[in-house]
Short mmCIF file of C-alpha atoms and ligand atoms in Angstrom, two decimals:
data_model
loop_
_atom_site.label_atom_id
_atom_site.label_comp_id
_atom_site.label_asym_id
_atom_site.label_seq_id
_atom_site.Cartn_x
_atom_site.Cartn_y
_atom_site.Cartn_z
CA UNK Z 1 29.21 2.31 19.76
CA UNK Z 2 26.63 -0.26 21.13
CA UNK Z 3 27.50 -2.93 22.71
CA UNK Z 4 27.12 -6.42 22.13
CA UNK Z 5 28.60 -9.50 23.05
CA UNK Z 6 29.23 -12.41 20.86
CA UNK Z 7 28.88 -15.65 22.04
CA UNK Z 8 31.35 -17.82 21.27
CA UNK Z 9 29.15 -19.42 18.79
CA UNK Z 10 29.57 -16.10 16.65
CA UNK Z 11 32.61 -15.79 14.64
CA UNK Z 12 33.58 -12.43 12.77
CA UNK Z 13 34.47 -13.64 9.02
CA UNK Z 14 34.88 -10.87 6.32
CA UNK Z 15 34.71 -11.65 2.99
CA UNK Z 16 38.67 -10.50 2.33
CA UNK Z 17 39.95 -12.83 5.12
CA UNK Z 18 38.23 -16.22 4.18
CA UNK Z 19 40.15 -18.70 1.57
CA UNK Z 20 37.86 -19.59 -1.65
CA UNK Z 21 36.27 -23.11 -0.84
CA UNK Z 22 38.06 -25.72 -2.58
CA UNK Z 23 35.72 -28.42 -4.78
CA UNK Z 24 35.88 -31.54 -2.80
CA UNK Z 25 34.82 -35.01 -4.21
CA UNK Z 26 31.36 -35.92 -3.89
CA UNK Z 27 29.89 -37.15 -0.61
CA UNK Z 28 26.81 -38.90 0.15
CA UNK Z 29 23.39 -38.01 -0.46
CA UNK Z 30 22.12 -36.09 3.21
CA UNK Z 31 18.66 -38.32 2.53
CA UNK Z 32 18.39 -40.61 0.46
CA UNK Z 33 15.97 -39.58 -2.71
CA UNK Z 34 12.19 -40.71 -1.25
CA UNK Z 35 13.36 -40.90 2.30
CA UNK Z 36 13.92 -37.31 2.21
CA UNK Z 37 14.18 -36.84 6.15
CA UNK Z 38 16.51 -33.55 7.12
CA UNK Z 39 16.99 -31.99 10.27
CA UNK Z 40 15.71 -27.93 10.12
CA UNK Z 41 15.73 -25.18 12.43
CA UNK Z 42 12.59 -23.06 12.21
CA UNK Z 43 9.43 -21.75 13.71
CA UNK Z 44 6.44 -23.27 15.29
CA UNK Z 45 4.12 -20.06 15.44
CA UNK Z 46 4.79 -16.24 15.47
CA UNK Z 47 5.48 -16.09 19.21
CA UNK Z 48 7.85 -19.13 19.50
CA UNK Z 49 11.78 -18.63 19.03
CA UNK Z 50 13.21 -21.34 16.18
CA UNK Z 51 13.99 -24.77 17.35
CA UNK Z 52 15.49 -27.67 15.81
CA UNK Z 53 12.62 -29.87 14.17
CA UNK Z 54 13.09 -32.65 10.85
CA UNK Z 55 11.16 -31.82 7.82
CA UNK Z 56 10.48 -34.34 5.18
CA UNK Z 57 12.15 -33.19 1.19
CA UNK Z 58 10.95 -34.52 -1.83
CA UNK Z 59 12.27 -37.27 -3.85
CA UNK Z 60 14.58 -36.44 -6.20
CA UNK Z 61 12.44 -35.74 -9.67
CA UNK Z 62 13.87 -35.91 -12.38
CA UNK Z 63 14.32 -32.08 -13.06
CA UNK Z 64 15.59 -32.08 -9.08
CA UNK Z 65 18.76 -31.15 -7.67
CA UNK Z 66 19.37 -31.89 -4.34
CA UNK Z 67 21.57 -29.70 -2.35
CA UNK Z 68 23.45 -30.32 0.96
CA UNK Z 69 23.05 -26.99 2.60
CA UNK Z 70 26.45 -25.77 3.31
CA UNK Z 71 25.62 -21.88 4.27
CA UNK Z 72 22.56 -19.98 4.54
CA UNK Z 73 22.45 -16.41 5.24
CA UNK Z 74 20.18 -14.72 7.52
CA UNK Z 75 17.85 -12.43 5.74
CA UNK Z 76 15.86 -9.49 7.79
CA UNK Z 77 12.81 -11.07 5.52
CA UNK Z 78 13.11 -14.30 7.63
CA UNK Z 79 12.80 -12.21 10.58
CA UNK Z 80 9.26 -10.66 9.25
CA UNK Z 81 8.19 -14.28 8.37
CA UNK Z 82 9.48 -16.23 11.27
CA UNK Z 83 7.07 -13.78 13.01
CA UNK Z 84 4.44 -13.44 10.32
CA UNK Z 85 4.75 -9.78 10.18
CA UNK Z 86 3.53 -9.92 6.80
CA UNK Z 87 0.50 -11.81 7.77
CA UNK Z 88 1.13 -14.92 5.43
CA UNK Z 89 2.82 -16.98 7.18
CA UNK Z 90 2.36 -21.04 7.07
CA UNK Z 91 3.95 -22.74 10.32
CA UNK Z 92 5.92 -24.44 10.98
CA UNK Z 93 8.17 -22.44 8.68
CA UNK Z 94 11.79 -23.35 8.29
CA UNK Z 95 13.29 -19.72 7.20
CA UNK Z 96 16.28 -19.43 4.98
CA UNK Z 97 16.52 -18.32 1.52
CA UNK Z 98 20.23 -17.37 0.75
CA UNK Z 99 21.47 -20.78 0.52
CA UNK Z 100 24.80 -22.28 -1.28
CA UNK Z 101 26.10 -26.29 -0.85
CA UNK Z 102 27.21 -29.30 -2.54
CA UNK Z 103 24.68 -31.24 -5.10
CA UNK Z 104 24.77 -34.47 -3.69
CA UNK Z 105 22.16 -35.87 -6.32
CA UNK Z 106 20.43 -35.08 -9.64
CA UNK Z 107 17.23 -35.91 -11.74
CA UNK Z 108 17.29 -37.61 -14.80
CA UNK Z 109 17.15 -34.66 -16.99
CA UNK Z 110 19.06 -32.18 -15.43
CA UNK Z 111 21.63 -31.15 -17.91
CA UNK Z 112 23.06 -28.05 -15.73
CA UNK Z 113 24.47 -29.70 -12.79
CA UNK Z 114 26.66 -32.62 -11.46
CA UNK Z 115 27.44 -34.10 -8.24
CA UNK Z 116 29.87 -32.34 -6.39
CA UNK Z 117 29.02 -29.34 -7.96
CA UNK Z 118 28.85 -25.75 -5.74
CA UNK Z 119 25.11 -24.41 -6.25
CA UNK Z 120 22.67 -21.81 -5.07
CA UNK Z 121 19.55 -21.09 -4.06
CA UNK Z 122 17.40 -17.80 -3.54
CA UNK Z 123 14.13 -16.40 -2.96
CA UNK Z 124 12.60 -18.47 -5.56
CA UNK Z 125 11.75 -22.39 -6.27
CA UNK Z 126 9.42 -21.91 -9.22
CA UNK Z 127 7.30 -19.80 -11.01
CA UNK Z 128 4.15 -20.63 -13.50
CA UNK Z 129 7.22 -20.16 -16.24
CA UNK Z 130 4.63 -19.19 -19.12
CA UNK Z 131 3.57 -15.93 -18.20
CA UNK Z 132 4.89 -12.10 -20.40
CA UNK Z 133 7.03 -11.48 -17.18
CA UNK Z 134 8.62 -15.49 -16.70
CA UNK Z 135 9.32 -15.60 -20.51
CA UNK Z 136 11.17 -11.93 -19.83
CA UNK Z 137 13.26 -14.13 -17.40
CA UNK Z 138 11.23 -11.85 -14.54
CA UNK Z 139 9.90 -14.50 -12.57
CA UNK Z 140 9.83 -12.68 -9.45
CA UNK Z 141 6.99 -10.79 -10.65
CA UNK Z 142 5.20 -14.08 -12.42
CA UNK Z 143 1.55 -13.16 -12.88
CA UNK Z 144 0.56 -16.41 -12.16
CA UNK Z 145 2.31 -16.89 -8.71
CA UNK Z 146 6.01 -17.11 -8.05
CA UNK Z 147 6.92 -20.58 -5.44
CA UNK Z 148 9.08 -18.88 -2.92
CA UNK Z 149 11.56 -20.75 -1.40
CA UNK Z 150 9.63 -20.94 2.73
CA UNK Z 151 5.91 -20.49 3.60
CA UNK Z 152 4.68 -21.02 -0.01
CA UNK Z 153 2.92 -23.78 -1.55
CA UNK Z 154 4.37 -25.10 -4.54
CA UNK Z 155 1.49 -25.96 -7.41
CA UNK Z 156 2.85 -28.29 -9.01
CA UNK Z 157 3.79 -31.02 -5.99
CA UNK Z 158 1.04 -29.55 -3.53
CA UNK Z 159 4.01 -29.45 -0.94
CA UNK Z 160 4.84 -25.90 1.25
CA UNK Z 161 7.89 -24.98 0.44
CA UNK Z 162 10.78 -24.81 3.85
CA UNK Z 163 13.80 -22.68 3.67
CA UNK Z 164 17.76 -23.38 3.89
CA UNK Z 165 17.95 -23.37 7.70
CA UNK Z 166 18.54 -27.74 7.29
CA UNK Z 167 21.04 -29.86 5.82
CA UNK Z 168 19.46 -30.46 2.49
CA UNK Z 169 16.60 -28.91 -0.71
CA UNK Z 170 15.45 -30.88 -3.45
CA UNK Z 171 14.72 -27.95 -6.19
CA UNK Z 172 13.72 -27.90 -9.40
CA UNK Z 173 17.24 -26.95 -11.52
CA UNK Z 174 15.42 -23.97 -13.49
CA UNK Z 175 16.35 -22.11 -9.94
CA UNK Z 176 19.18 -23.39 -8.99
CA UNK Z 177 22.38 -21.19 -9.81
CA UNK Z 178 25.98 -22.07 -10.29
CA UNK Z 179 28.42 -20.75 -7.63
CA UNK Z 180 32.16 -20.05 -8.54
CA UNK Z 181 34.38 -21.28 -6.34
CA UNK Z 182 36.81 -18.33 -6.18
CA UNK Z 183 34.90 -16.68 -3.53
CA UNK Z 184 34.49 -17.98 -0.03
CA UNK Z 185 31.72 -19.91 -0.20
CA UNK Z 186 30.07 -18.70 3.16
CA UNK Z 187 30.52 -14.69 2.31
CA UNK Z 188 28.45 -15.92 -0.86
CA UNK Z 189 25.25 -16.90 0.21
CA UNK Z 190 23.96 -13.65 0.58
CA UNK Z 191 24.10 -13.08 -2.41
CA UNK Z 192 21.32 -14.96 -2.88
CA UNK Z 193 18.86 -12.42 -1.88
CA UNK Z 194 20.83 -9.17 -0.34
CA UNK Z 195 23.07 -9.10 -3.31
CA UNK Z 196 20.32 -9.70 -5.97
CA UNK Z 197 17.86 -7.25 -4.67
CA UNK Z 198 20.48 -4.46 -4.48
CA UNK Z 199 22.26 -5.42 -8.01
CA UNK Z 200 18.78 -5.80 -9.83
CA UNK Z 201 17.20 -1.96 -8.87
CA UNK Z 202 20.46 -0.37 -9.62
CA UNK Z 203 20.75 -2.10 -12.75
CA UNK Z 204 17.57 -0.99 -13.55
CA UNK Z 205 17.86 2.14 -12.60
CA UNK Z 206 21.24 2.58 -14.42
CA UNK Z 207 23.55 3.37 -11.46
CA UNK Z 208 26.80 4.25 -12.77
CA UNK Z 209 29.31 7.06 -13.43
CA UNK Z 210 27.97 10.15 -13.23
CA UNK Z 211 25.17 9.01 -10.63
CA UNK Z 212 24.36 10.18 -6.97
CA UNK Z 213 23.71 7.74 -5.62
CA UNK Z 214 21.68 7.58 -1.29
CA UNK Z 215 21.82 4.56 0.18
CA UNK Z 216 19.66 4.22 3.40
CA UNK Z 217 20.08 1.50 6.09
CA UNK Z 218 23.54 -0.36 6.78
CA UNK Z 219 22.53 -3.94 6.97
CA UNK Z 220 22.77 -6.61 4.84
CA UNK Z 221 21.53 -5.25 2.00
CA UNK Z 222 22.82 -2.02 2.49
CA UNK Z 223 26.09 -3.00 2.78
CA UNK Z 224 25.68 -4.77 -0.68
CA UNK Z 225 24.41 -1.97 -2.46
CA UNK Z 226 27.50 -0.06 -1.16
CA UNK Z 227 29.92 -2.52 -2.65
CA UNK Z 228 27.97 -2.85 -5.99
CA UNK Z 229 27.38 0.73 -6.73
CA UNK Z 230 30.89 1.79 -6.08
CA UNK Z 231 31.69 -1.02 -8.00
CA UNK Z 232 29.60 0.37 -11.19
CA UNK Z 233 30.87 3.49 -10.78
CA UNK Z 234 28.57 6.01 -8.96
CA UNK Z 235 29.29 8.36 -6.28
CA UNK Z 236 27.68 6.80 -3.23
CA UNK Z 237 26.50 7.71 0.14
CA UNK Z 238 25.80 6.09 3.32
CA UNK Z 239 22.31 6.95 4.85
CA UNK Z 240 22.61 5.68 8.60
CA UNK Z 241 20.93 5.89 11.86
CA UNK Z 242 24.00 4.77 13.13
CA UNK Z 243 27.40 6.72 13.40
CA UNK Z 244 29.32 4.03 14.55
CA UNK Z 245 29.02 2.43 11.54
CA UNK Z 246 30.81 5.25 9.15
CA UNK Z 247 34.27 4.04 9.36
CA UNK Z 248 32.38 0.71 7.58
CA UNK Z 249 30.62 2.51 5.54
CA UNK Z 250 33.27 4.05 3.58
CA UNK Z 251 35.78 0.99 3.44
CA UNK Z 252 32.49 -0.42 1.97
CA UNK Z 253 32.31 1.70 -0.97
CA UNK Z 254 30.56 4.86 0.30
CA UNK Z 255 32.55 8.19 -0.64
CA UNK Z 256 30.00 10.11 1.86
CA UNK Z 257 28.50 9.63 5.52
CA UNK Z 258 25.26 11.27 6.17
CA UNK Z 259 23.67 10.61 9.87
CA UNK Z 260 20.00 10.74 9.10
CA UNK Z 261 19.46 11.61 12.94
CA UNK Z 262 21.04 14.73 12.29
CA UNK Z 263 18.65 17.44 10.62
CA UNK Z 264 21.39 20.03 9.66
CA UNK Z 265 23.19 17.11 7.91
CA UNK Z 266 20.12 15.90 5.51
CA UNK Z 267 19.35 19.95 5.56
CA UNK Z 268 22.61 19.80 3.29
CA UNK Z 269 21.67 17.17 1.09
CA UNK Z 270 18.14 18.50 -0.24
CA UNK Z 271 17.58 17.78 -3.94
CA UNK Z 272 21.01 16.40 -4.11
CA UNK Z 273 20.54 12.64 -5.39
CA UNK Z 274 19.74 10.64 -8.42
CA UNK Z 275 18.21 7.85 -7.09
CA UNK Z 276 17.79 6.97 -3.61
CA UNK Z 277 18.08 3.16 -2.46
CA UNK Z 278 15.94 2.32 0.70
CA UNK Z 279 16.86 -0.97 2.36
CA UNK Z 280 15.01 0.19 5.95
CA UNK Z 281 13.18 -2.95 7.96
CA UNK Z 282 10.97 -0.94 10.24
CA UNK Z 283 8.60 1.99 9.89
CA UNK Z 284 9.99 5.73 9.05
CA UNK Z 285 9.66 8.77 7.44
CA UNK Z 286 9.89 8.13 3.46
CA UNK Z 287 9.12 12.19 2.92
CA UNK Z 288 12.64 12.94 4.59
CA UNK Z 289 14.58 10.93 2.11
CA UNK Z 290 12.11 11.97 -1.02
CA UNK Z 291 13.60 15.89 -0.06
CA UNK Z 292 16.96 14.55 -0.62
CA UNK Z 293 15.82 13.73 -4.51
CA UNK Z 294 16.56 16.46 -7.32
CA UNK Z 295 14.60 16.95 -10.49
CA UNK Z 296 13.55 13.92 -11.88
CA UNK Z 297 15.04 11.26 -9.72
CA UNK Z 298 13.94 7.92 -8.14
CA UNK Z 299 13.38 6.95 -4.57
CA UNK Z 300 13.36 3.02 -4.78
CA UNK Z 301 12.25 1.25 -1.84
CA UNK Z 302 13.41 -2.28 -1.14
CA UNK Z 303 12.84 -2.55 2.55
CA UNK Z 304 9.82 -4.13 3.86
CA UNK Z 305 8.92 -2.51 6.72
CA UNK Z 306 5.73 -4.45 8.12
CA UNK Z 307 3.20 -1.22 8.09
CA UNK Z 308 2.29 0.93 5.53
CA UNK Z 309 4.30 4.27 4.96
CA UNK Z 310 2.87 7.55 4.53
CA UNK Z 311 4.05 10.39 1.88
CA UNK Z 312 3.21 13.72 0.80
CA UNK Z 313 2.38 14.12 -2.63
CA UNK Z 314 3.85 17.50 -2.92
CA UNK Z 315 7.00 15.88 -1.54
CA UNK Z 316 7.34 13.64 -4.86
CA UNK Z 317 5.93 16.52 -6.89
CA UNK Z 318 7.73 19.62 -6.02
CA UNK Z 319 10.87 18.06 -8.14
CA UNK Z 320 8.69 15.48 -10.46
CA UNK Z 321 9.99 12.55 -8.08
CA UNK Z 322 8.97 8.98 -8.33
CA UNK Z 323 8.60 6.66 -5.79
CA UNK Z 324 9.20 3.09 -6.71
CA UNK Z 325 10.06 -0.39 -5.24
CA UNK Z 326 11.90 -3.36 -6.67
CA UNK Z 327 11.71 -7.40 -5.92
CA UNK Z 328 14.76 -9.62 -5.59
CA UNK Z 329 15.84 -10.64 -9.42
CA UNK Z 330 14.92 -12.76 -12.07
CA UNK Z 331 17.19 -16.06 -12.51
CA UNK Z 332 19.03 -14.69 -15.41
CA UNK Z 333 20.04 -11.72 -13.35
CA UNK Z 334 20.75 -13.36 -10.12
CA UNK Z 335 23.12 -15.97 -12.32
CA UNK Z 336 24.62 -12.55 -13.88
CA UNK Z 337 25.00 -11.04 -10.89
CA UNK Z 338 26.66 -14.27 -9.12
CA UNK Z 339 29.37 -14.28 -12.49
CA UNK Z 340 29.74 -10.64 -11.87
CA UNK Z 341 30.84 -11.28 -8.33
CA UNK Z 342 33.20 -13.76 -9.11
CA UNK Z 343 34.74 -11.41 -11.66
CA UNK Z 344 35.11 -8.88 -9.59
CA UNK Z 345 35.79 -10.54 -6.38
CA UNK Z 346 32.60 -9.27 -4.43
CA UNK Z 347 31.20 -10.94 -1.83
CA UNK Z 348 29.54 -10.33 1.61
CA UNK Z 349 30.76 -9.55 5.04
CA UNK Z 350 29.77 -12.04 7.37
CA UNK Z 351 29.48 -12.81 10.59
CA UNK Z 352 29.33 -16.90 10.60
CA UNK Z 353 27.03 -18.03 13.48
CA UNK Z 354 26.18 -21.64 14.93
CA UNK Z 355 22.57 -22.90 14.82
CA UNK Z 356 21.56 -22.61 17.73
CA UNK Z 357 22.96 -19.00 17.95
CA UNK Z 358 20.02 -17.66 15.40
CA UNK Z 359 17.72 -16.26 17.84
CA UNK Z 360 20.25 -13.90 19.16
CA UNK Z 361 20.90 -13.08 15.62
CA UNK Z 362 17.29 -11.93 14.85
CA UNK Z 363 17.75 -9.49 18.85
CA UNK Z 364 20.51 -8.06 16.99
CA UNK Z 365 19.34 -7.63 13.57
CA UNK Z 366 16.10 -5.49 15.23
CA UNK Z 367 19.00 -3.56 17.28
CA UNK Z 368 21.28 -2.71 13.94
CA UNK Z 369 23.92 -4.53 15.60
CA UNK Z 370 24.75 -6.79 11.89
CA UNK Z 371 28.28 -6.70 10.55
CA UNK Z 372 26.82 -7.28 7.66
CA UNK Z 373 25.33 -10.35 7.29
CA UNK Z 374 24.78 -13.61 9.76
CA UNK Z 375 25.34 -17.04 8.18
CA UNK Z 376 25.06 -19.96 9.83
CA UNK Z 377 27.12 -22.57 9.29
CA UNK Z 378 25.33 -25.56 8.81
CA UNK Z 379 27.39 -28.09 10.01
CA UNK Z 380 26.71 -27.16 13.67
CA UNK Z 381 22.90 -28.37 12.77
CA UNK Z 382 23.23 -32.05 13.88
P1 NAP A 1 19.06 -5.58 8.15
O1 NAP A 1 20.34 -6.29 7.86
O2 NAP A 1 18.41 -5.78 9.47
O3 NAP A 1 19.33 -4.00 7.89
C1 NAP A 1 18.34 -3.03 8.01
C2 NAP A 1 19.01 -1.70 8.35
O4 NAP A 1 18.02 -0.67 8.30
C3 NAP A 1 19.56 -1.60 9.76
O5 NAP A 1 20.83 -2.18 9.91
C4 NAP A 1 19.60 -0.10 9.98
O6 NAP A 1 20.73 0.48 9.33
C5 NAP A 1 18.37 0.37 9.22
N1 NAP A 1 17.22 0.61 10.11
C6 NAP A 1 16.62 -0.28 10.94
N2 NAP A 1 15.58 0.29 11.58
C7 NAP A 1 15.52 1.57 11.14
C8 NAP A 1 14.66 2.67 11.40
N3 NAP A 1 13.64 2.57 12.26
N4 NAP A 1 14.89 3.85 10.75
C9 NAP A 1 15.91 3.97 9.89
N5 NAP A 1 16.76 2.96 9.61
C10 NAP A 1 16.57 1.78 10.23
O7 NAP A 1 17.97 -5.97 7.07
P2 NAP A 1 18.15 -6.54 5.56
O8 NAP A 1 18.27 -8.02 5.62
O9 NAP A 1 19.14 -5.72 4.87
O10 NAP A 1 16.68 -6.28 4.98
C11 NAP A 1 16.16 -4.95 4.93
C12 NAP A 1 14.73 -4.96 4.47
O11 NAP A 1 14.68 -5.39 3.09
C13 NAP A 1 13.80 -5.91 5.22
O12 NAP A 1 12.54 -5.28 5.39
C14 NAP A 1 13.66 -7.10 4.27
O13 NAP A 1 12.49 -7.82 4.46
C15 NAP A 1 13.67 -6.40 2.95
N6 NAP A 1 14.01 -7.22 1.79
C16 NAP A 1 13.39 -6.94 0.62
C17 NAP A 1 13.71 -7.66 -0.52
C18 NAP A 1 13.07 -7.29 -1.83
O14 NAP A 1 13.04 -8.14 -2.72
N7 NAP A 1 12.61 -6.08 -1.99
C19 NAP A 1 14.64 -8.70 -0.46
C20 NAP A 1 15.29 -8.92 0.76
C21 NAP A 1 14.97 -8.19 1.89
P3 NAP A 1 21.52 1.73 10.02
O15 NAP A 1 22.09 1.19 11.29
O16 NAP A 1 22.55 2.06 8.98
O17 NAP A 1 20.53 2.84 10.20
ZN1 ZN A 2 16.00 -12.09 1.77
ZN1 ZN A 3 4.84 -16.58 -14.68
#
């Protein structure tokens, strides 16, 4: 088991223990529309830790909703950008992109959304909204340019975009989602991004009865794709560096433990899956989980790790593999999969963190040590 100690500013919650978030009545606006000061916690360059800094929202448009940031979930991605690992990086950047609050005020025209309502917001802030693939409802793959939700510069108000680490977002309310409030509202907010970009692939890939299903990496996305796929149907199982974590694994949804570490245990699973779901962060071997594929099946990666991989093409062609990759999820299928959840009472394990406690988070996400998601509460954020 390794070892880590929580400060007290990290508090175990799991997603069967919290009580749903009751709808409160409507407080006051966090800034007031065209004074849009908020206090954020983010990064000044790739080599600085986050610190508290303000950042200045937009006013309220009338197509806005603006959100008091209740949760936001801590997404390996905000790791990579943080420290530009990707190499597109604008600082300061204010990570944060698995975010659920209050609407505390709205444009004009928004027809969707009231004050007081629970709401959500992902990866996304915009998209051109005209192109094949936005009219599909696949604006994660807009041709034009999809406005992420950090580190992006929105076209049509010349403003770079900052992330749900602060107390408030002005969005536009074409991607903002509705959040039920029969889950607890802090296991939610990954749902936002690890919950969409496992749901979306296995959609598409039509996980279900019948499937075998590999899931590699027990984080936060992992750990979502466990809970869906069982969910759906398919016979599921864990692909993990770390043994410690089986036990997890299969109250997660995962009928089978594999320890990838372990050569005469992946020995025994050659040509044995459907599809393979690859949620790794950091560089490894994709040709030792493309052996584990039978005739015909999928290896889709979702991980980001921040070098290229290598593979062998007579890896993918000895049993006519493919090798694919999938991005986050449109906003009808992140609304859909939000609904879903609700139905079906899924929701993340957290741990819920302070603030100030976020650095220590990102140490422990590199180690593995995540229980399955952080989420910082953002009323320690003064
Ligand atoms: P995470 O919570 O840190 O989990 C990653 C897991 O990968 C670890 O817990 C560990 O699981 C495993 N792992 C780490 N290093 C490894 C290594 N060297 N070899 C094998 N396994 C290793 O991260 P996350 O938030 O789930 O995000 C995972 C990745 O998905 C990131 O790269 C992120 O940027 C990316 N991402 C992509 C999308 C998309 O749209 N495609 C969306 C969100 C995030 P075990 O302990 O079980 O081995
Ligand atoms: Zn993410
Ligand atoms: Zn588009």
């Amino acid at each position: 088991m390794k070892t880590q100690k929580n400060s007290a500013r990290s508090r175990k919650a799991s997603s069967a223990t919290k009580k749903p978030a009751r709808r409160a009545p409507p407080r006051p606006a966090i800034a007031e529309p065209g004074t849009g000061t908020t206090p954020a916690y983010g990064a000044q360059s790739a080599k600085t830790p986050l610190a508290p800094f303000n950042i200045q929202r937009r006013a309220v448009g009338p197509h806005d909703v603006q959100i008091e940031i209740l949760y936001c979930g801590v997404c390996h991605s905000d790791l990579h950008m943080a420290r530009n690992e990707w190499g597109a990086t604008i600082y300061p950047v204010v990570p944060g992109h698995e975010i659920v609050g209050r609407v505390t005020a709205v444009g004009k025209q928004v027809s969707k959304f009231r004050t007081g309502d629970l709401a959500g917001v992902g990866v996304m802030v915009d998209s051109c909204r005209e192109c094949a693939n936005c009219r599909r409802g696949l604006q994660q793959y807009c041709t034009v340019g999809t406005v992420l939700t950090y580190s992006s510069r929105d076209k049509r108000t010349g403003e770079i975009t900052q992330g749900g680490y602060s107390k408030s977002i002005v969005t536009t309310e074409g991607f903002v989602f509705s959040v039920s409030d029969k889950l607890p509202l802090a296991s939610v907010a990954p749902l936002l991004c690890a919950g969409i970009t496992t749901y979306s692939p296995l959609r598409h890939w039509k996980v279900g009865k019948g499937t075998k299903l590999g899931v590699v990496g027990l984080g936060g996305l992992g750990h979502m794709a466990l809970k869906f796929a069982s969910s759906f149907g398919a016979e599921v199982t864990m692909l993990s560096t770390s043994p410690e974590k089986e036990r997890d694994a299969r109250r997660l949804g995962a009928q089978k433990f594999a320890l990838t570490t372990d050569a005469a245990q992946m020995e025994r699973l050659a040509n044995y899956f459907d599809v393979i779901l690859d949620t790794v962060s950091a560089k490894h071997d994709y040709n030792k989980y493309l052996d584990l594929i039978s005739l015909d099946g999928s290896m889709v990666l979702v991980g980001i790790p921040p070098v290229p991989g290598e593979f062998q093409v007579f890896t993918l062609m000895g049993q006519r593999r493919s090798l694919a990759s999938s991005g986050i999820g449109g906003v009808p299928e992140t609304q859909e999969m939000l609904d879903y959840c609700a139905e079906h009472d899924i929701s993340s394990d957290i741990e819920l963190i302070d603030i100030d406690y976020v650095n220590q988070a990102y140490t422990r996400m590199l180690k593995s040590d995540v229980h399955y998601r952080f989420v910082i509460d953002m009323k320690s954020l003064a």
